[in-house]
Amino acid sequence: MIGIVVAYNPMKKGTKSMKVGITVWQNRISPVFDVAKHVKVIRLDNNAVQIKDLEMTSSLPLQRAELLSNAGIKVLICGAISVPFAKMIAGRNIKVIPFIAGEFSTVLNAYLNSNLERPEFNMPGYRRQRRRRFHGGRPNGR
Amino acid sequence: MTFNVNRTVYNMVEMKTSLDQDVTRIILESISDGVFTVDHDWRITSFNRAAEKITGIQRREAIGKKCFEVFRSNMCETDCALRRTMREGKPFIDTSTYIVNADQERIPVIVSTALLRDKKGAIIGGVETFRDMTIIEALRRELDGRHQIGDMISHNAKMQEIFAILPQIAESESTVLIQGETGTGKEILAKAIHEFSPRKNADFVAINCGALPDSLLESELFGYKKGAFTGAVHDKPGRLAAAESGTLFLDEIGSISPAFQVRLLRVLQEKTYTPLGSNKFKNADIRIIAATHDNLETLVDQNLFRKDLFYRINVMKLQLPPLRERKEDIPLLIEHIIHRLNHTRNKCIQGITQEALALLMVCEYPGNIRELENIIEHAFVLCTKEEIDISSLPENIHPGSDPQSTTSVKKALEIAEAETILQLLKRNHYNRYKTAQDLGIHKSTLFRKIKKLGINLPKIDGRSTHSR
């Protein structure tokens, strides 16, 4: 299938397996989640990666969120997504990584290797907020 | 010499080409429509200033990227206009769609597409122009707002008359009587009056007089003191006290008994009342709005309603028309209900199909707007598509699996069309030209439709007040 090199496992310690959903169109990330038809469901076990297809049959936010949730997806990687869809999915305790562009295999590799925050995976015009890291010291500089 | 002439001609052609390109570039940069071009691999080759503004994406970021990752329209994946143009070799004009910007907002746009050819006529890609419709959509919503007061929404002439006088009625302190069939929105109108009145900061308290027996209605309205009757273990203020400085809405006032009518009359006349079990008068600084589905004048004639009370409450009378007399509002009401349900239920239903709307246009609605609301809510729950279609409507409305269903839908469409034309003709005093303009069709098309649908018209033609 695709060459996936897992150098880093993004699963939390103690987690047996995790499912990641990636909306795909023409072997790239779907441009708009709201109307995306196909999701690749990637099951990550400690040493294995399994990929299955999920068809998005409904165009409504609630049903789409339910489909993802019922498939056990915990992280969704997608292209552009409008607020009602993003909120509904986040409400199902699914982490959304939006405005991602690129080929499916490259994006998946980047996610597995924790490189998805690199600017080359951002859709044009989208600025991903950097995660603030705590370096110690007192809050508010006191 | 020959060489020099050729060289000069070559230079002139090159200068002209360069000038043409400059002119094209200047034009593209000065227009307010977004324009981008793509090559055969769907990569963006040019991106004008307006495109930068509408999408919020810098040209340098867009050039060389796949167009669908820059434009991000809902059509990209399924029904790309540019792809259709490239495939069929013909342009597409004014296709409505939306794009999703980096703030996760949907921006409504209309797009037009065409082939891009080089000087020799060979296809080198495609060009897409797009216009931001956000302001147009906002204006459209604002125009709709003119047909709305509070939660009431209507294009109907009778309703417009109510909307026009409502602010003055609200401003006054007069008692209002609202008459209308069940489900016509009497309480919503009462709330709108309250919201527009100087009492808007105090409470709007509603009580359904028809739902309670006399004794309960009395204690509910006036309140009671501890020990006033068995079970009155503590003081309880009534609805009159709750509505102090505000508005009290008495629904179904035609249902109250003659004995209670006397007590209510005293409140209206004296502006005072006595809670049950108390011997102290309390002042009632409240505005009364009463409503009934009965004809109170008929009840007065039948001695079922006191004449003096009728005159007390009938200071300002508003008559709400039933839904069957304001069918032109049905599409607007459906849109309003869907919008509200989308908001409360977190759904994204875009609207209703023409066939389903046609069926709803021919219903009689004995339960009026409440019945329409229930129908839409039913459809809303069952709808799994972007638009509510016939299959989502309750069974008593849609034609189901009837083999003649296509005929029924067609008939329903014709009836709805005829009703709409007739209502618009009436509104325009049978002026055919104005009606055709309102419908957005040519006058001769209207005449053809009138003939085809068998609409009977009076001899007045609307051009003058005289009959022929």
PDB file of C-alpha atoms in Angstrom, chain B residues 165-369:
ATOM      1  CA  ILE B 165     -49.374  49.944  13.877  1.00  0.00           C
ATOM      2  CA  LEU B 166     -47.766  47.633  16.440  1.00  0.00           C
ATOM      3  CA  PRO B 167     -45.136  50.133  17.685  1.00  0.00           C
ATOM      4  CA  GLN B 168     -47.827  52.759  18.393  1.00  0.00           C
ATOM      5  CA  ILE B 169     -50.048  50.199  20.111  1.00  0.00           C
ATOM      6  CA  ALA B 170     -47.099  49.007  22.166  1.00  0.00           C
ATOM      7  CA  GLU B 171     -46.196  52.562  23.146  1.00  0.00           C
ATOM      8  CA  SER B 172     -49.721  53.227  24.443  1.00  0.00           C
ATOM      9  CA  GLU B 173     -50.990  51.831  27.722  1.00  0.00           C
ATOM     10  CA  SER B 174     -54.270  50.696  26.203  1.00  0.00           C
ATOM     11  CA  THR B 175     -55.716  47.257  26.745  1.00  0.00           C
ATOM     12  CA  VAL B 176     -55.442  45.111  23.617  1.00  0.00           C
ATOM     13  CA  LEU B 177     -57.746  42.374  22.400  1.00  0.00           C
ATOM     14  CA  ILE B 178     -56.186  39.867  19.991  1.00  0.00           C
ATOM     15  CA  GLN B 179     -58.570  37.667  18.073  1.00  0.00           C
ATOM     16  CA  GLY B 180     -57.547  34.777  15.867  1.00  0.00           C
ATOM     17  CA  GLU B 181     -57.907  31.064  15.387  1.00  0.00           C
ATOM     18  CA  THR B 182     -55.863  28.671  17.460  1.00  0.00           C
ATOM     19  CA  GLY B 183     -52.219  28.544  16.401  1.00  0.00           C
ATOM     20  CA  THR B 184     -52.187  31.913  14.637  1.00  0.00           C
ATOM     21  CA  GLY B 185     -49.627  33.357  17.052  1.00  0.00           C
ATOM     22  CA  LYS B 186     -51.722  35.379  19.504  1.00  0.00           C
ATOM     23  CA  GLU B 187     -49.274  34.952  22.385  1.00  0.00           C
ATOM     24  CA  ILE B 188     -46.292  35.751  20.135  1.00  0.00           C
ATOM     25  CA  LEU B 189     -48.036  38.955  19.070  1.00  0.00           C
ATOM     26  CA  ALA B 190     -48.747  39.806  22.712  1.00  0.00           C
ATOM     27  CA  LYS B 191     -45.071  39.230  23.541  1.00  0.00           C
ATOM     28  CA  ALA B 192     -44.052  41.457  20.626  1.00  0.00           C
ATOM     29  CA  ILE B 193     -46.311  44.229  21.984  1.00  0.00           C
ATOM     30  CA  HIS B 194     -44.717  43.817  25.398  1.00  0.00           C
ATOM     31  CA  GLU B 195     -41.197  43.858  23.922  1.00  0.00           C
ATOM     32  CA  PHE B 196     -41.900  47.110  22.097  1.00  0.00           C
ATOM     33  CA  SER B 197     -43.610  48.761  25.087  1.00  0.00           C
ATOM     34  CA  PRO B 198     -42.089  50.903  27.859  1.00  0.00           C
ATOM     35  CA  ARG B 199     -42.833  47.950  30.180  1.00  0.00           C
ATOM     36  CA  LYS B 200     -40.358  45.682  28.361  1.00  0.00           C
ATOM     37  CA  ASN B 201     -37.949  45.568  31.323  1.00  0.00           C
ATOM     38  CA  ALA B 202     -40.636  44.104  33.585  1.00  0.00           C
ATOM     39  CA  ASP B 203     -42.167  40.640  33.180  1.00  0.00           C
ATOM     40  CA  PHE B 204     -44.556  39.316  30.572  1.00  0.00           C
ATOM     41  CA  VAL B 205     -46.868  36.918  32.401  1.00  0.00           C
ATOM     42  CA  ALA B 206     -49.266  34.663  30.517  1.00  0.00           C
ATOM     43  CA  ILE B 207     -52.221  32.740  31.877  1.00  0.00           C
ATOM     44  CA  ASN B 208     -54.603  30.506  29.975  1.00  0.00           C
ATOM     45  CA  CYS B 209     -58.032  31.280  31.388  1.00  0.00           C
ATOM     46  CA  GLY B 210     -59.644  28.387  29.516  1.00  0.00           C
ATOM     47  CA  ALA B 211     -57.391  25.780  31.110  1.00  0.00           C
ATOM     48  CA  LEU B 212     -58.351  26.449  34.776  1.00  0.00           C
ATOM     49  CA  PRO B 213     -61.610  26.198  36.746  1.00  0.00           C
ATOM     50  CA  ASP B 214     -62.901  29.407  38.378  1.00  0.00           C
ATOM     51  CA  SER B 215     -61.572  28.803  41.897  1.00  0.00           C
ATOM     52  CA  LEU B 216     -58.117  27.856  40.696  1.00  0.00           C
ATOM     53  CA  LEU B 217     -58.023  30.730  38.206  1.00  0.00           C
ATOM     54  CA  GLU B 218     -58.897  33.158  41.002  1.00  0.00           C
ATOM     55  CA  SER B 219     -56.135  31.962  43.317  1.00  0.00           C
ATOM     56  CA  GLU B 220     -53.692  31.743  40.439  1.00  0.00           C
ATOM     57  CA  LEU B 221     -54.441  35.269  39.267  1.00  0.00           C
ATOM     58  CA  PHE B 222     -54.977  37.131  42.551  1.00  0.00           C
ATOM     59  CA  GLY B 223     -52.793  34.996  44.835  1.00  0.00           C
ATOM     60  CA  TYR B 224     -53.802  34.074  48.380  1.00  0.00           C
ATOM     61  CA  LYS B 225     -52.936  34.573  52.042  1.00  0.00           C
ATOM     62  CA  LYS B 226     -51.993  31.805  54.421  1.00  0.00           C
ATOM     63  CA  GLY B 227     -55.142  30.060  55.734  1.00  0.00           C
ATOM     64  CA  ALA B 228     -57.406  31.425  52.970  1.00  0.00           C
ATOM     65  CA  PHE B 229     -58.497  27.867  52.193  1.00  0.00           C
ATOM     66  CA  THR B 230     -57.544  24.314  53.106  1.00  0.00           C
ATOM     67  CA  GLY B 231     -54.032  23.714  51.849  1.00  0.00           C
ATOM     68  CA  ALA B 232     -53.076  27.405  51.789  1.00  0.00           C
ATOM     69  CA  VAL B 233     -50.149  26.884  54.157  1.00  0.00           C
ATOM     70  CA  HIS B 234     -48.311  30.027  53.158  1.00  0.00           C
ATOM     71  CA  ASP B 235     -48.826  33.301  51.310  1.00  0.00           C
ATOM     72  CA  LYS B 236     -48.624  32.986  47.540  1.00  0.00           C
ATOM     73  CA  PRO B 237     -48.513  35.993  45.252  1.00  0.00           C
ATOM     74  CA  GLY B 238     -50.611  35.650  42.110  1.00  0.00           C
ATOM     75  CA  ARG B 239     -49.905  36.316  38.443  1.00  0.00           C
ATOM     76  CA  LEU B 240     -51.129  39.901  38.866  1.00  0.00           C
ATOM     77  CA  ALA B 241     -48.348  40.492  41.378  1.00  0.00           C
ATOM     78  CA  ALA B 242     -45.841  38.756  39.083  1.00  0.00           C
ATOM     79  CA  ALA B 243     -46.866  41.037  36.230  1.00  0.00           C
ATOM     80  CA  GLU B 244     -46.502  44.199  38.331  1.00  0.00           C
ATOM     81  CA  SER B 245     -45.132  47.002  36.114  1.00  0.00           C
ATOM     82  CA  GLY B 246     -45.257  44.560  33.214  1.00  0.00           C
ATOM     83  CA  THR B 247     -47.831  42.904  30.981  1.00  0.00           C
ATOM     84  CA  LEU B 248     -50.450  40.290  31.830  1.00  0.00           C
ATOM     85  CA  PHE B 249     -51.609  38.163  28.918  1.00  0.00           C
ATOM     86  CA  LEU B 250     -55.018  36.590  29.432  1.00  0.00           C
ATOM     87  CA  ASP B 251     -55.398  33.861  26.825  1.00  0.00           C
ATOM     88  CA  GLU B 252     -58.813  32.359  25.975  1.00  0.00           C
ATOM     89  CA  ILE B 253     -60.654  35.126  27.796  1.00  0.00           C
ATOM     90  CA  GLY B 254     -63.879  34.050  26.113  1.00  0.00           C
ATOM     91  CA  SER B 255     -63.867  30.898  28.273  1.00  0.00           C
ATOM     92  CA  ILE B 256     -64.141  32.578  31.704  1.00  0.00           C
ATOM     93  CA  SER B 257     -67.339  32.263  33.725  1.00  0.00           C
ATOM     94  CA  PRO B 258     -69.752  35.212  34.229  1.00  0.00           C
ATOM     95  CA  ALA B 259     -68.817  35.290  37.955  1.00  0.00           C
ATOM     96  CA  PHE B 260     -65.123  35.630  37.185  1.00  0.00           C
ATOM     97  CA  GLN B 261     -65.856  38.231  34.510  1.00  0.00           C
ATOM     98  CA  VAL B 262     -67.165  40.503  37.306  1.00  0.00           C
ATOM     99  CA  ARG B 263     -63.949  40.112  39.330  1.00  0.00           C
ATOM    100  CA  LEU B 264     -61.805  40.781  36.296  1.00  0.00           C
ATOM    101  CA  LEU B 265     -63.863  43.844  35.415  1.00  0.00           C
ATOM    102  CA  ARG B 266     -63.100  45.296  38.841  1.00  0.00           C
ATOM    103  CA  VAL B 267     -59.365  44.879  38.256  1.00  0.00           C
ATOM    104  CA  LEU B 268     -59.631  46.617  34.911  1.00  0.00           C
ATOM    105  CA  GLN B 269     -61.808  49.432  36.251  1.00  0.00           C
ATOM    106  CA  GLU B 270     -60.282  50.072  39.648  1.00  0.00           C
ATOM    107  CA  LYS B 271     -56.733  48.903  38.899  1.00  0.00           C
ATOM    108  CA  THR B 272     -56.839  47.180  42.288  1.00  0.00           C
ATOM    109  CA  TYR B 273     -57.416  43.631  43.495  1.00  0.00           C
ATOM    110  CA  THR B 274     -57.641  41.670  46.731  1.00  0.00           C
ATOM    111  CA  PRO B 275     -55.725  38.398  47.203  1.00  0.00           C
ATOM    112  CA  LEU B 276     -57.847  35.529  48.561  1.00  0.00           C
ATOM    113  CA  GLY B 277     -58.081  35.650  52.332  1.00  0.00           C
ATOM    114  CA  SER B 278     -56.903  39.240  52.523  1.00  0.00           C
ATOM    115  CA  ASN B 279     -58.857  42.358  53.300  1.00  0.00           C
ATOM    116  CA  LYS B 280     -56.318  44.749  51.842  1.00  0.00           C
ATOM    117  CA  PHE B 281     -56.492  46.112  48.350  1.00  0.00           C
ATOM    118  CA  LYS B 282     -53.408  45.911  46.219  1.00  0.00           C
ATOM    119  CA  ASN B 283     -52.678  48.236  43.349  1.00  0.00           C
ATOM    120  CA  ALA B 284     -52.262  46.631  39.939  1.00  0.00           C
ATOM    121  CA  ASP B 285     -49.890  48.590  37.724  1.00  0.00           C
ATOM    122  CA  ILE B 286     -50.162  46.234  34.792  1.00  0.00           C
ATOM    123  CA  ARG B 287     -51.045  46.297  31.158  1.00  0.00           C
ATOM    124  CA  ILE B 288     -53.636  43.768  30.054  1.00  0.00           C
ATOM    125  CA  ILE B 289     -53.542  42.004  26.714  1.00  0.00           C
ATOM    126  CA  ALA B 290     -56.403  39.585  26.181  1.00  0.00           C
ATOM    127  CA  ALA B 291     -56.811  37.018  23.451  1.00  0.00           C
ATOM    128  CA  THR B 292     -59.494  34.677  22.248  1.00  0.00           C
ATOM    129  CA  HIS B 293     -60.256  32.344  19.373  1.00  0.00           C
ATOM    130  CA  ASP B 294     -63.970  33.078  19.866  1.00  0.00           C
ATOM    131  CA  ASN B 295     -65.814  35.994  18.397  1.00  0.00           C
ATOM    132  CA  LEU B 296     -66.422  38.031  21.560  1.00  0.00           C
ATOM    133  CA  GLU B 297     -69.110  40.176  19.939  1.00  0.00           C
ATOM    134  CA  THR B 298     -71.137  37.039  19.224  1.00  0.00           C
ATOM    135  CA  LEU B 299     -70.633  35.907  22.834  1.00  0.00           C
ATOM    136  CA  VAL B 300     -71.884  39.319  24.005  1.00  0.00           C
ATOM    137  CA  ASP B 301     -74.947  38.992  21.776  1.00  0.00           C
ATOM    138  CA  GLN B 302     -75.608  35.579  23.300  1.00  0.00           C
ATOM    139  CA  ASN B 303     -75.219  37.025  26.832  1.00  0.00           C
ATOM    140  CA  LEU B 304     -72.286  34.727  27.487  1.00  0.00           C
ATOM    141  CA  PHE B 305     -69.825  37.591  27.874  1.00  0.00           C
ATOM    142  CA  ARG B 306     -70.412  40.828  29.780  1.00  0.00           C
ATOM    143  CA  LYS B 307     -70.807  43.832  27.553  1.00  0.00           C
ATOM    144  CA  ASP B 308     -69.012  46.185  30.001  1.00  0.00           C
ATOM    145  CA  LEU B 309     -66.007  43.847  30.217  1.00  0.00           C
ATOM    146  CA  PHE B 310     -65.982  43.506  26.428  1.00  0.00           C
ATOM    147  CA  TYR B 311     -65.779  47.300  26.040  1.00  0.00           C
ATOM    148  CA  ARG B 312     -63.069  47.433  28.690  1.00  0.00           C
ATOM    149  CA  ILE B 313     -60.799  45.042  26.840  1.00  0.00           C
ATOM    150  CA  ASN B 314     -61.788  45.925  23.296  1.00  0.00           C
ATOM    151  CA  VAL B 315     -59.863  49.207  23.266  1.00  0.00           C
ATOM    152  CA  MET B 316     -57.444  48.140  20.569  1.00  0.00           C
ATOM    153  CA  LYS B 317     -58.468  45.087  18.573  1.00  0.00           C
ATOM    154  CA  LEU B 318     -56.069  43.097  16.425  1.00  0.00           C
ATOM    155  CA  GLN B 319     -57.377  40.316  14.215  1.00  0.00           C
ATOM    156  CA  LEU B 320     -54.791  37.697  13.204  1.00  0.00           C
ATOM    157  CA  PRO B 321     -55.596  36.039   9.870  1.00  0.00           C
ATOM    158  CA  PRO B 322     -55.506  32.229   9.702  1.00  0.00           C
ATOM    159  CA  LEU B 323     -52.625  30.625   7.776  1.00  0.00           C
ATOM    160  CA  ARG B 324     -54.908  29.565   4.892  1.00  0.00           C
ATOM    161  CA  GLU B 325     -55.472  33.291   4.203  1.00  0.00           C
ATOM    162  CA  ARG B 326     -51.755  34.100   4.213  1.00  0.00           C
ATOM    163  CA  LYS B 327     -50.313  31.200   2.259  1.00  0.00           C
ATOM    164  CA  GLU B 328     -47.718  33.444   0.644  1.00  0.00           C
ATOM    165  CA  ASP B 329     -46.030  33.354   4.079  1.00  0.00           C
ATOM    166  CA  ILE B 330     -45.585  29.579   4.082  1.00  0.00           C
ATOM    167  CA  PRO B 331     -42.133  29.549   2.358  1.00  0.00           C
ATOM    168  CA  LEU B 332     -40.929  32.345   4.658  1.00  0.00           C
ATOM    169  CA  LEU B 333     -42.299  30.619   7.761  1.00  0.00           C
ATOM    170  CA  ILE B 334     -40.734  27.298   6.750  1.00  0.00           C
ATOM    171  CA  GLU B 335     -37.360  28.996   6.251  1.00  0.00           C
ATOM    172  CA  HIS B 336     -37.750  30.696   9.640  1.00  0.00           C
ATOM    173  CA  ILE B 337     -38.694  27.444  11.405  1.00  0.00           C
ATOM    174  CA  ILE B 338     -35.823  25.520   9.763  1.00  0.00           C
ATOM    175  CA  HIS B 339     -33.394  28.279  10.741  1.00  0.00           C
ATOM    176  CA  ARG B 340     -34.605  28.161  14.350  1.00  0.00           C
ATOM    177  CA  LEU B 341     -34.492  24.357  14.502  1.00  0.00           C
ATOM    178  CA  ASN B 342     -31.003  24.314  12.938  1.00  0.00           C
ATOM    179  CA  HIS B 343     -29.907  26.630  15.714  1.00  0.00           C
ATOM    180  CA  THR B 344     -31.496  24.714  18.588  1.00  0.00           C
ATOM    181  CA  ARG B 345     -30.825  21.196  17.294  1.00  0.00           C
ATOM    182  CA  ASN B 346     -27.369  21.865  15.826  1.00  0.00           C
ATOM    183  CA  LYS B 347     -28.313  20.680  12.370  1.00  0.00           C
ATOM    184  CA  CYS B 348     -27.505  22.151   8.961  1.00  0.00           C
ATOM    185  CA  ILE B 349     -30.633  21.607   6.881  1.00  0.00           C
ATOM    186  CA  GLN B 350     -30.505  24.007   3.953  1.00  0.00           C
ATOM    187  CA  GLY B 351     -34.207  24.207   3.105  1.00  0.00           C
ATOM    188  CA  ILE B 352     -37.060  22.329   1.527  1.00  0.00           C
ATOM    189  CA  THR B 353     -37.476  20.836  -1.949  1.00  0.00           C
ATOM    190  CA  GLN B 354     -39.884  22.462  -4.350  1.00  0.00           C
ATOM    191  CA  GLU B 355     -42.120  19.378  -4.408  1.00  0.00           C
ATOM    192  CA  ALA B 356     -42.411  19.254  -0.614  1.00  0.00           C
ATOM    193  CA  LEU B 357     -43.108  22.994  -0.494  1.00  0.00           C
ATOM    194  CA  ALA B 358     -45.783  22.610  -3.157  1.00  0.00           C
ATOM    195  CA  LEU B 359     -47.525  19.984  -1.034  1.00  0.00           C
ATOM    196  CA  LEU B 360     -47.372  22.202   2.035  1.00  0.00           C
ATOM    197  CA  MET B 361     -48.788  25.111   0.045  1.00  0.00           C
ATOM    198  CA  VAL B 362     -52.033  23.256  -0.648  1.00  0.00           C
ATOM    199  CA  CYS B 363     -52.712  22.168   2.950  1.00  0.00           C
ATOM    200  CA  GLU B 364     -55.562  23.890   4.771  1.00  0.00           C
ATOM    201  CA  TYR B 365     -53.905  24.099   8.232  1.00  0.00           C
ATOM    202  CA  PRO B 366     -56.809  24.064  10.706  1.00  0.00           C
ATOM    203  CA  GLY B 367     -54.104  24.284  13.406  1.00  0.00           C
ATOM    204  CA  ASN B 368     -52.476  27.220  11.594  1.00  0.00           C
ATOM    205  CA  ILE B 369     -48.784  28.059  12.189  1.00  0.00           C
TER     206      ILE B 369
END
